[in-house]
C-alpha angles and dihedrals in degrees: 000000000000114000133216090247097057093053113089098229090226086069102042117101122268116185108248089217104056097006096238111162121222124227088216139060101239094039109204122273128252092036110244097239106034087058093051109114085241084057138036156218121248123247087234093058136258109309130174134189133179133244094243084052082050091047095049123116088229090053117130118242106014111237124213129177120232114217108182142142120271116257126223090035135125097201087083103214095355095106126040125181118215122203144162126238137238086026101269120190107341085348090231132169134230131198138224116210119199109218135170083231097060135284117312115204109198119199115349138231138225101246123061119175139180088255090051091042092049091043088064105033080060085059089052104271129260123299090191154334133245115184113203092206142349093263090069094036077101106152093339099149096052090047085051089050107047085053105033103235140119130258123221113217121166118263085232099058094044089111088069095053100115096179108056113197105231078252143039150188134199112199127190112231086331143319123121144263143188109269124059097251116079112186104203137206148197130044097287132035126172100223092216118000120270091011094118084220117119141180113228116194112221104167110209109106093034126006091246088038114157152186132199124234121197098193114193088049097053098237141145129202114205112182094181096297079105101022120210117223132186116272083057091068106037123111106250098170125212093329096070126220114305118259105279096034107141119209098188136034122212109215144173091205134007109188093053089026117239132167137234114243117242095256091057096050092050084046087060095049089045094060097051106035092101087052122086123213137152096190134053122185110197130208096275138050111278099027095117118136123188133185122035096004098162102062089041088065091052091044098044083053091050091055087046094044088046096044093061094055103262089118084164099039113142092250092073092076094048116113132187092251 
């Protein structure tokens, strides 16, 4: 049988619909996440590609990834967001955070080039990944290998891995190990010590769903385990949103639209209300959301909770305090 490790990665299937790369040459049909009820399967069929078919001249159309500061942002260059155009699988971001303690990638995409590799390397490389949920695990392990890093997953989403390193470790809060994957638990982990960033494991979406908390900066990535919806990033001038004005939005699934139940939102809160932050960057361009972020989140969770008839859940007496 053909191993992992005599496959080139560049070779090996990744699903044209969430990106998800295969550890063996004929991936499984239909794909395993895709299939999964918070997902879903394309009208046109199941398709996969390769990353050496992405990277080819004749390849239509041509992709290009997109490094670039965030915008909106008082850290300067701290923070850059990577994307690919045009959209290409989910159509995700990532970003780079700049550390003292070395390069944090958070969240990961499909394509990875020559051009994208040198670009960060300029900005000093990445020290290591954390991935918020499977959906975004993408072509992790090739992104882990070319700069010789870990990636953080969660302990509890380790079932939809679909690339295994040869080896692997399973920490517990933090600490290191000799493969690339590091399957973390607990509720906390610093990404890389004294960074000040830090994974906070929030469930919802996914059992093992995170966010990512720089600290000293006072951010908060997103990806959509908190998902950012339009009225959060509109522009109400001086007057402010009107009472009731949600910022976020707390789903199961996004793409077929299921909510959260009520349990599982104040679970999230629950889970961040010890961090500050002002500023909260979600998993697409454009879902930047700046001033009193933090109580936008709880109060974005009270209008979904409400909306859904449990008018006395417990939610309801939580404060940002």
């Amino acid at each position: 049988m053909t191993s992992d490790k005599d496959i080139d990665p560049l070779d090996l299937p990744i699903c044209t619909t969430c990106g998800t790369q295969f550890s063996t040459p004929t991936p499984p049909t239909p794909c395993p996440i895709c299939d999964d009820p918070r997902q879903y399967l394309p009208p046109s069929g199941q398709d996969y590609t390769t990353l050496r078919a992405l990277r080819a001249p004749t390849h239509e159309p041509p992709l290009k990834n997109i490094l670039a500061p965030l915008n909106n942002t008082n850290t300067n260059t701290k923070i850059y967001t990577l994307h690919t155009t045009p959209k290409h699988c989910i159509g995700q971001r990532a970003f780079l955070l700049l550390t003292p303690h070395g390069n944090i990638l958070w969240d990961c995409i499909p394509y990875l080039d020559d051009d994208t590799i040198t670009q960060i390397n300029a900005l000093g490389g990445i020290s290591a990944i954390i991935i918020s949920h499977p959906h975004y695990y993408a072509t992790h392990l090739v992104w882990a290998e070319v700069f010789n890093c870990p990636v953080y997953l969660s302990v509890e989403d380790r079932e939809w891995v679909m690339r295994l390193s040869p080896q692997d470790s399973s920490v517990q809060g933090g600490g290191s190990g000799g493969g690339k994957q590091i399957f973390w638990e607990g509720k906390e982990v610093e990404v890389l010590p004294g960074s000040g960033v830090i994974g906070v494991k929030t469930g919802g979406h996914f059992p093992g769903s995170s966010v990512l908390w720089w600290k000293d900066e006072g951010v908060m990535f997103l990806a959509d385990t908190i998902g950012t919806i339009p009225s959060g990033v509109g522009d109400y001038g001086s007057r402010g949103r009107r009472e009731g004005t949600a910022s976020y939005t707390f789903m199961w699934s996004y793409p077929n639209m299921i909510p959260l139940p009520p349990d599982e939102v104040h679970g999230i809160w629950k889970a961040i209300k010890h961090t500050e932050f002002d500023r909260a960057y979600g998993a697409f361009m454009g879902m930047d959301t700046v001033g009193n972020c933090k109580k936008r989140v709880l109060d974005s969770a009270k209008i979904f909770v409400r909306a859904m008839g449990y008018l006395d859940h417990a939610i309801h007496e939580e404060d940002c305090a």
